[in-house]
CSV table of C-alpha atoms in Angstrom, one decimal:
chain,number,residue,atom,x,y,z
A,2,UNK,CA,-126.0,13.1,-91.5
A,3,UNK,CA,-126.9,15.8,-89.5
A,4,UNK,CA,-127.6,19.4,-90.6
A,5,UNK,CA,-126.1,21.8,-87.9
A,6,UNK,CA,-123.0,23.0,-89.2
A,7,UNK,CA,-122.3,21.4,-92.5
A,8,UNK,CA,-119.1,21.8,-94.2
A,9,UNK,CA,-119.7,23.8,-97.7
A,10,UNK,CA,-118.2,21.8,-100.9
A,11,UNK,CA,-115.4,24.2,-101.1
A,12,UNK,CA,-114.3,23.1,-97.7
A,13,UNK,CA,-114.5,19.5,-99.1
A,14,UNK,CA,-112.4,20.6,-102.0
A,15,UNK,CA,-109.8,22.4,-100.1
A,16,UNK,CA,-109.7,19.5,-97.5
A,17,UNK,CA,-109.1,17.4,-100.6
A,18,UNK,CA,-106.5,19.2,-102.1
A,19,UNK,CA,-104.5,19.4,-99.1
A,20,UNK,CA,-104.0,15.6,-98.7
A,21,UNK,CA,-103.1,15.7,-102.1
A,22,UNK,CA,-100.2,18.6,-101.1
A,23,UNK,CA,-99.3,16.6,-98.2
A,24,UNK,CA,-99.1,13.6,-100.4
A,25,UNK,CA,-96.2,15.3,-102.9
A,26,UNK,CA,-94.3,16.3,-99.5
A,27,UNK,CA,-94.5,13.1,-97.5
A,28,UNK,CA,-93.0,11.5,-101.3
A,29,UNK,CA,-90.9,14.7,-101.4
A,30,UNK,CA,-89.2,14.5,-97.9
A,31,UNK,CA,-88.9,10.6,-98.3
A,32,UNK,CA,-86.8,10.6,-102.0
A,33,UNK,CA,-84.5,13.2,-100.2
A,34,UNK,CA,-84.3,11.4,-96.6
A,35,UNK,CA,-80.6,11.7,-95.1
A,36,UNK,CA,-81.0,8.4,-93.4
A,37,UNK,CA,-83.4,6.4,-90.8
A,38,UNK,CA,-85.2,8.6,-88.5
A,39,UNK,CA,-85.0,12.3,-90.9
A,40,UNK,CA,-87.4,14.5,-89.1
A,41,UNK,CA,-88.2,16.0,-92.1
A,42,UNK,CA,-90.1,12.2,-93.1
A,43,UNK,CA,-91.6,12.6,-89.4
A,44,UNK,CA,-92.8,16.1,-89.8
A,45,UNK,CA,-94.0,15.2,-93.3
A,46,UNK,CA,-96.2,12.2,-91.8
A,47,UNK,CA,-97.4,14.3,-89.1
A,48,UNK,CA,-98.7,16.7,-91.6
A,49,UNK,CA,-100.3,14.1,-94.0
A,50,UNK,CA,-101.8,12.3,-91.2
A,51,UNK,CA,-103.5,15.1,-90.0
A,52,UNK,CA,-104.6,16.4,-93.4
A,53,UNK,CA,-106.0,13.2,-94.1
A,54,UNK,CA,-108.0,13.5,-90.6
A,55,UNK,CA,-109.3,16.7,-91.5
A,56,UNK,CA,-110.3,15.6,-95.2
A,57,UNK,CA,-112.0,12.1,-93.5
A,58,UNK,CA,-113.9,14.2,-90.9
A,59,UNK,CA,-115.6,16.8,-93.7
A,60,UNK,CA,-115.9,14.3,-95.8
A,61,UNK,CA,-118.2,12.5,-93.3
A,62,UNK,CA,-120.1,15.5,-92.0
A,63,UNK,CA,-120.9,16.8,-95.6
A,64,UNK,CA,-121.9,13.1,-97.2
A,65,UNK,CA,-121.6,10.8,-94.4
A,66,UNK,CA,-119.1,8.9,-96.7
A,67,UNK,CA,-115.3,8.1,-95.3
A,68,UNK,CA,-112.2,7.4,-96.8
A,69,UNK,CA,-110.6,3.7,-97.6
A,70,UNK,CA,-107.9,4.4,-95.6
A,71,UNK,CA,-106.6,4.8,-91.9
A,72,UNK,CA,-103.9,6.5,-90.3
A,73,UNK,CA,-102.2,4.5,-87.8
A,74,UNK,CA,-100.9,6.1,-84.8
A,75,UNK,CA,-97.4,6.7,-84.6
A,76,UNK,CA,-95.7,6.4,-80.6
A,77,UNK,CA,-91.8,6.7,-81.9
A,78,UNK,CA,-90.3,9.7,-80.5
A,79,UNK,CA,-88.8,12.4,-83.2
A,80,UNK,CA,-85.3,12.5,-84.0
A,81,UNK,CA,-83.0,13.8,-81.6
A,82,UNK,CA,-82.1,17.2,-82.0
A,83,UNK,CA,-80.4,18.0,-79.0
A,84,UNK,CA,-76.3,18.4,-77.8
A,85,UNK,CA,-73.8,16.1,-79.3
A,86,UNK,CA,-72.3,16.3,-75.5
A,87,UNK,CA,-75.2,17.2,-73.1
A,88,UNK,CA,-74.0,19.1,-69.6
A,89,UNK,CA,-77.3,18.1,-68.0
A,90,UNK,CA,-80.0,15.8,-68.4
A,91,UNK,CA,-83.6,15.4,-66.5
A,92,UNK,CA,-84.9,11.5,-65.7
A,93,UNK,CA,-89.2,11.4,-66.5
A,94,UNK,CA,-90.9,8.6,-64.9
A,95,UNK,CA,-94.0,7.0,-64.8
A,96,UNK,CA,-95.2,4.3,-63.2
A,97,UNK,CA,-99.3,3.0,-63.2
A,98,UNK,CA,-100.2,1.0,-60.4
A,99,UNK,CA,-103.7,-0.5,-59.4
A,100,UNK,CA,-104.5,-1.0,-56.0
A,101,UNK,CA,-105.8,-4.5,-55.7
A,102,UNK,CA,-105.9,-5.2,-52.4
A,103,UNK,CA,-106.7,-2.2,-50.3
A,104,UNK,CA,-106.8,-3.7,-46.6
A,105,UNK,CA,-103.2,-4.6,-47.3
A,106,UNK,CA,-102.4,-1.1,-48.4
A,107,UNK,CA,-104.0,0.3,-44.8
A,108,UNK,CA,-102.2,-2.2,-42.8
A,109,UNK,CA,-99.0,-1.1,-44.1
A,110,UNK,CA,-100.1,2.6,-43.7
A,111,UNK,CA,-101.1,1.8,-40.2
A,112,UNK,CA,-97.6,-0.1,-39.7
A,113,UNK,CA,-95.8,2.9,-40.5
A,114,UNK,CA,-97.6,5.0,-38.5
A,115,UNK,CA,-97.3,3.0,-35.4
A,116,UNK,CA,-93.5,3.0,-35.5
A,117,UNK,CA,-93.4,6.5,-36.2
A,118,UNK,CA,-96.6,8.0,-34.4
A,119,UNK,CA,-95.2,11.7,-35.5
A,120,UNK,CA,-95.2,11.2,-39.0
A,121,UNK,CA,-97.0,13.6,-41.0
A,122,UNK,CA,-100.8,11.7,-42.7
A,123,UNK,CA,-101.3,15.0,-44.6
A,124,UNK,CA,-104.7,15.8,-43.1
A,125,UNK,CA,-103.4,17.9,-40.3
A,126,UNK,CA,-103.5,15.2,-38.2
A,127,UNK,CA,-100.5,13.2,-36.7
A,128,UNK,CA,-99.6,9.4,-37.0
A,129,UNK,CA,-102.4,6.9,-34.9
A,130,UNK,CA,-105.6,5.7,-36.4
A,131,UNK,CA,-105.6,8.7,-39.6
A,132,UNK,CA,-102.5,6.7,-41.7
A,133,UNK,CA,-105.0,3.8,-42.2
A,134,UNK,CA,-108.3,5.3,-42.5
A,135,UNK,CA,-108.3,6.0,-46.2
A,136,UNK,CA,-106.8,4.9,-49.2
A,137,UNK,CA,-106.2,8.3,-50.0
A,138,UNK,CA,-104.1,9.1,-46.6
A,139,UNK,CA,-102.5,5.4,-46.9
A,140,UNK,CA,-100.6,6.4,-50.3
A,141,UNK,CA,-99.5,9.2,-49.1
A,142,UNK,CA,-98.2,7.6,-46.0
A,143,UNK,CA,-96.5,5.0,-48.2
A,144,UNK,CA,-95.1,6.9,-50.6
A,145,UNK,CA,-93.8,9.7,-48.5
A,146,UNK,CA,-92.0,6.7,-46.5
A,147,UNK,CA,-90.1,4.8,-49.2
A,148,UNK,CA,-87.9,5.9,-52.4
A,149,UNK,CA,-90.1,5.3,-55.3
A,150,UNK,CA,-87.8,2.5,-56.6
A,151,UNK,CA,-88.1,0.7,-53.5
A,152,UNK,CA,-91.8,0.4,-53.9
A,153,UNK,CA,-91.6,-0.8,-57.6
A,154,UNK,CA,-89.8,-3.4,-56.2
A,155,UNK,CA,-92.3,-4.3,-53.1
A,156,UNK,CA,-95.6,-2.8,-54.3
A,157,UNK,CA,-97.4,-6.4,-54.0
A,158,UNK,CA,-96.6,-6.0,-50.0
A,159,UNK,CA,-98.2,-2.6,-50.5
A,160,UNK,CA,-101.4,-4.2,-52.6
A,161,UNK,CA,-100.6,-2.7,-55.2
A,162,UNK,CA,-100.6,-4.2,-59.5
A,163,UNK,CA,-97.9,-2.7,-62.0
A,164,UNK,CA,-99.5,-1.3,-64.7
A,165,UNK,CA,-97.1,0.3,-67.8
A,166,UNK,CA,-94.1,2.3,-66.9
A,167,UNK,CA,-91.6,4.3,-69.1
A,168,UNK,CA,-88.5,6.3,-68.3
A,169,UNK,CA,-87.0,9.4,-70.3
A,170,UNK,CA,-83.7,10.9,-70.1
A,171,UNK,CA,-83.9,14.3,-71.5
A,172,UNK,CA,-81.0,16.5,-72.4
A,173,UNK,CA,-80.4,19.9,-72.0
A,174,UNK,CA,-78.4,22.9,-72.7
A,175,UNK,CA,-77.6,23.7,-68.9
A,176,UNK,CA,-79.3,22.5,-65.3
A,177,UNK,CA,-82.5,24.8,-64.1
A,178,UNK,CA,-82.3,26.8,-61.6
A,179,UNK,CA,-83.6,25.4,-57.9
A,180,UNK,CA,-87.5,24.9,-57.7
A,181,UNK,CA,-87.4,26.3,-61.7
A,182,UNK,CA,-89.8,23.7,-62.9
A,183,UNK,CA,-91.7,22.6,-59.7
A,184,UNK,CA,-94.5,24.0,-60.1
A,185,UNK,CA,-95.0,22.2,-63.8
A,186,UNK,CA,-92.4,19.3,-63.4
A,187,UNK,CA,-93.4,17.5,-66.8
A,188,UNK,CA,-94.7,20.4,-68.8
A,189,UNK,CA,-91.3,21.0,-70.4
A,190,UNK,CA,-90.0,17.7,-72.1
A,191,UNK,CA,-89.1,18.5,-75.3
A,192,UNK,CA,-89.8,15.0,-77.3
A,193,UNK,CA,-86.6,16.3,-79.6
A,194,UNK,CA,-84.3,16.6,-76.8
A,195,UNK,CA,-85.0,13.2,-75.7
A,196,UNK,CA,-81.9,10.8,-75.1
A,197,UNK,CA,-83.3,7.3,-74.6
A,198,UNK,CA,-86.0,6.1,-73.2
A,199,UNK,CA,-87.4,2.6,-71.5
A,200,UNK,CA,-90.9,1.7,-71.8
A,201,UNK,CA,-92.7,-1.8,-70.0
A,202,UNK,CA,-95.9,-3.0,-70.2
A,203,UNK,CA,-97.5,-6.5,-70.4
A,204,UNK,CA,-98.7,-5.7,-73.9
A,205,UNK,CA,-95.2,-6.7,-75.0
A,206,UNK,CA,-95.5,-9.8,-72.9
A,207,UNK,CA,-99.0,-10.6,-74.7
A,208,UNK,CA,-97.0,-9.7,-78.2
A,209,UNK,CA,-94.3,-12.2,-77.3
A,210,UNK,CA,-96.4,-14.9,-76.4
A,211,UNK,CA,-98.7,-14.5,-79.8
A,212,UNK,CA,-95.1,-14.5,-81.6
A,213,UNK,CA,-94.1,-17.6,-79.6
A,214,UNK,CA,-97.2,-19.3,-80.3
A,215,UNK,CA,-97.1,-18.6,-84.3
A,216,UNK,CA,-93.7,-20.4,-84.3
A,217,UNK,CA,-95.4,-23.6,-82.6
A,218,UNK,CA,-98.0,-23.5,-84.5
A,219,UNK,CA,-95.2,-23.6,-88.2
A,220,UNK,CA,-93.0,-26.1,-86.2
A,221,UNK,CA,-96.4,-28.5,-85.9
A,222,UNK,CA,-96.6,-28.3,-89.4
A,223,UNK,CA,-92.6,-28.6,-90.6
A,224,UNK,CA,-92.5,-31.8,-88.4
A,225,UNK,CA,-92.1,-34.8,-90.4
A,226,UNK,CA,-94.7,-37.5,-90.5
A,227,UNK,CA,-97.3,-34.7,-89.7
């Protein structure tokens, strides 16, 4: 327990007795919940959770002690709280990939380059031997040549390895205005306004195949003569 900056009992206290607040308005918000997915049960949880944090984190500093319980993390998106009948709507994606096989990546770079010796590397320099010096110049090379979607669905030719992807469709009021959000692209999506979203990631795959492999494991022991 260290001794720089010790919370006071007081702030123990008060930490305390906000949990206990937050408590009676999670229970509050949840008796008089209008149906699945109320944001006032989300914002309610939100504020518990991070009451408890605060409480958990004092608790510790002033008597290295910690509470019996955790806060899991919560990755649903709020309710929707934007128009009945959007007029516009913005697509967020993100994709992850690894390279895995670099050399492959170059070649492909270099490939480009050679059947367009003009195209632009992004190093002030034009086409030739600079698309497969670097990884760095090879992406941009790639990427600059082919429609995102295209390389989802070829990125092993480009040595690349899909890592988790998800895609939003936000609603809004009215379109921006040309080059309004450029300069910030994914600073203004508004979790509340979101429509639908898709996520992928082989953490699902690894949740199937544990489900898959509990049923097995009950049908070994419902068979008869076992």
């Amino acid at each position: 327990m260290s001794d720089a900056a010790q919370p006071s009992a007081a702030e123990v206290r008060a930490a305390a007795e906000a949990v206990k607040a937050a408590l009676d308005r999670h229970l509050d918000a949840v008796e008089r919940r209008s149906g699945e997915g109320d944001p006032a049960v989300y914002a309610a949880f939100n504020e518990l959770a991070a009451a408890a944090e605060v409480y958990d984190e004092l608790l510790y500093d002033a008597y290295d002690e910690v509470t019996p319980f955790e806060i899991p993390g919560d990755d649903r998106l709020p309710a929707y709280a934007g128009p009945e009948e959007p007029s516009a709507l913005s697509v967020l994606i993100r994709r992850d990939y690894v390279v895995v096989e670099p050399q492959r990546l170059l070649s492909q770079a270099q490939r480009i380059a050679d059947l367009d010796p003009d195209i632009d590397t992004g190093n002030d320099r034009q086409g030739g031997a600079a698309a497969g010096e670097s990884v760095h110049t090879a992406l941009g090379v790639v990427f600059g040549e082919f429609e995102a979607d295209e390389i989802a669905s070829r990125h092993k030719e480009f040595g690349l390895e899909e890592g988790d992807s998800t895609l939003w469709v936000v609603a809004a009021e009215e379109a921006p205005e040309p080059g309004e959000w450029l300069s910030a692209p994914f600073d203004q999506a508004d979790p509340h306004m979101v429509v639908c979203r898709f996520d992928m990631s082989s953490v699902f795959d690894e949740e199937l195949e544990d489900e898959e492999l509990e049923d097995e494991d009950e049908l070994e022991v419902l068979e008869p003569g076992s």
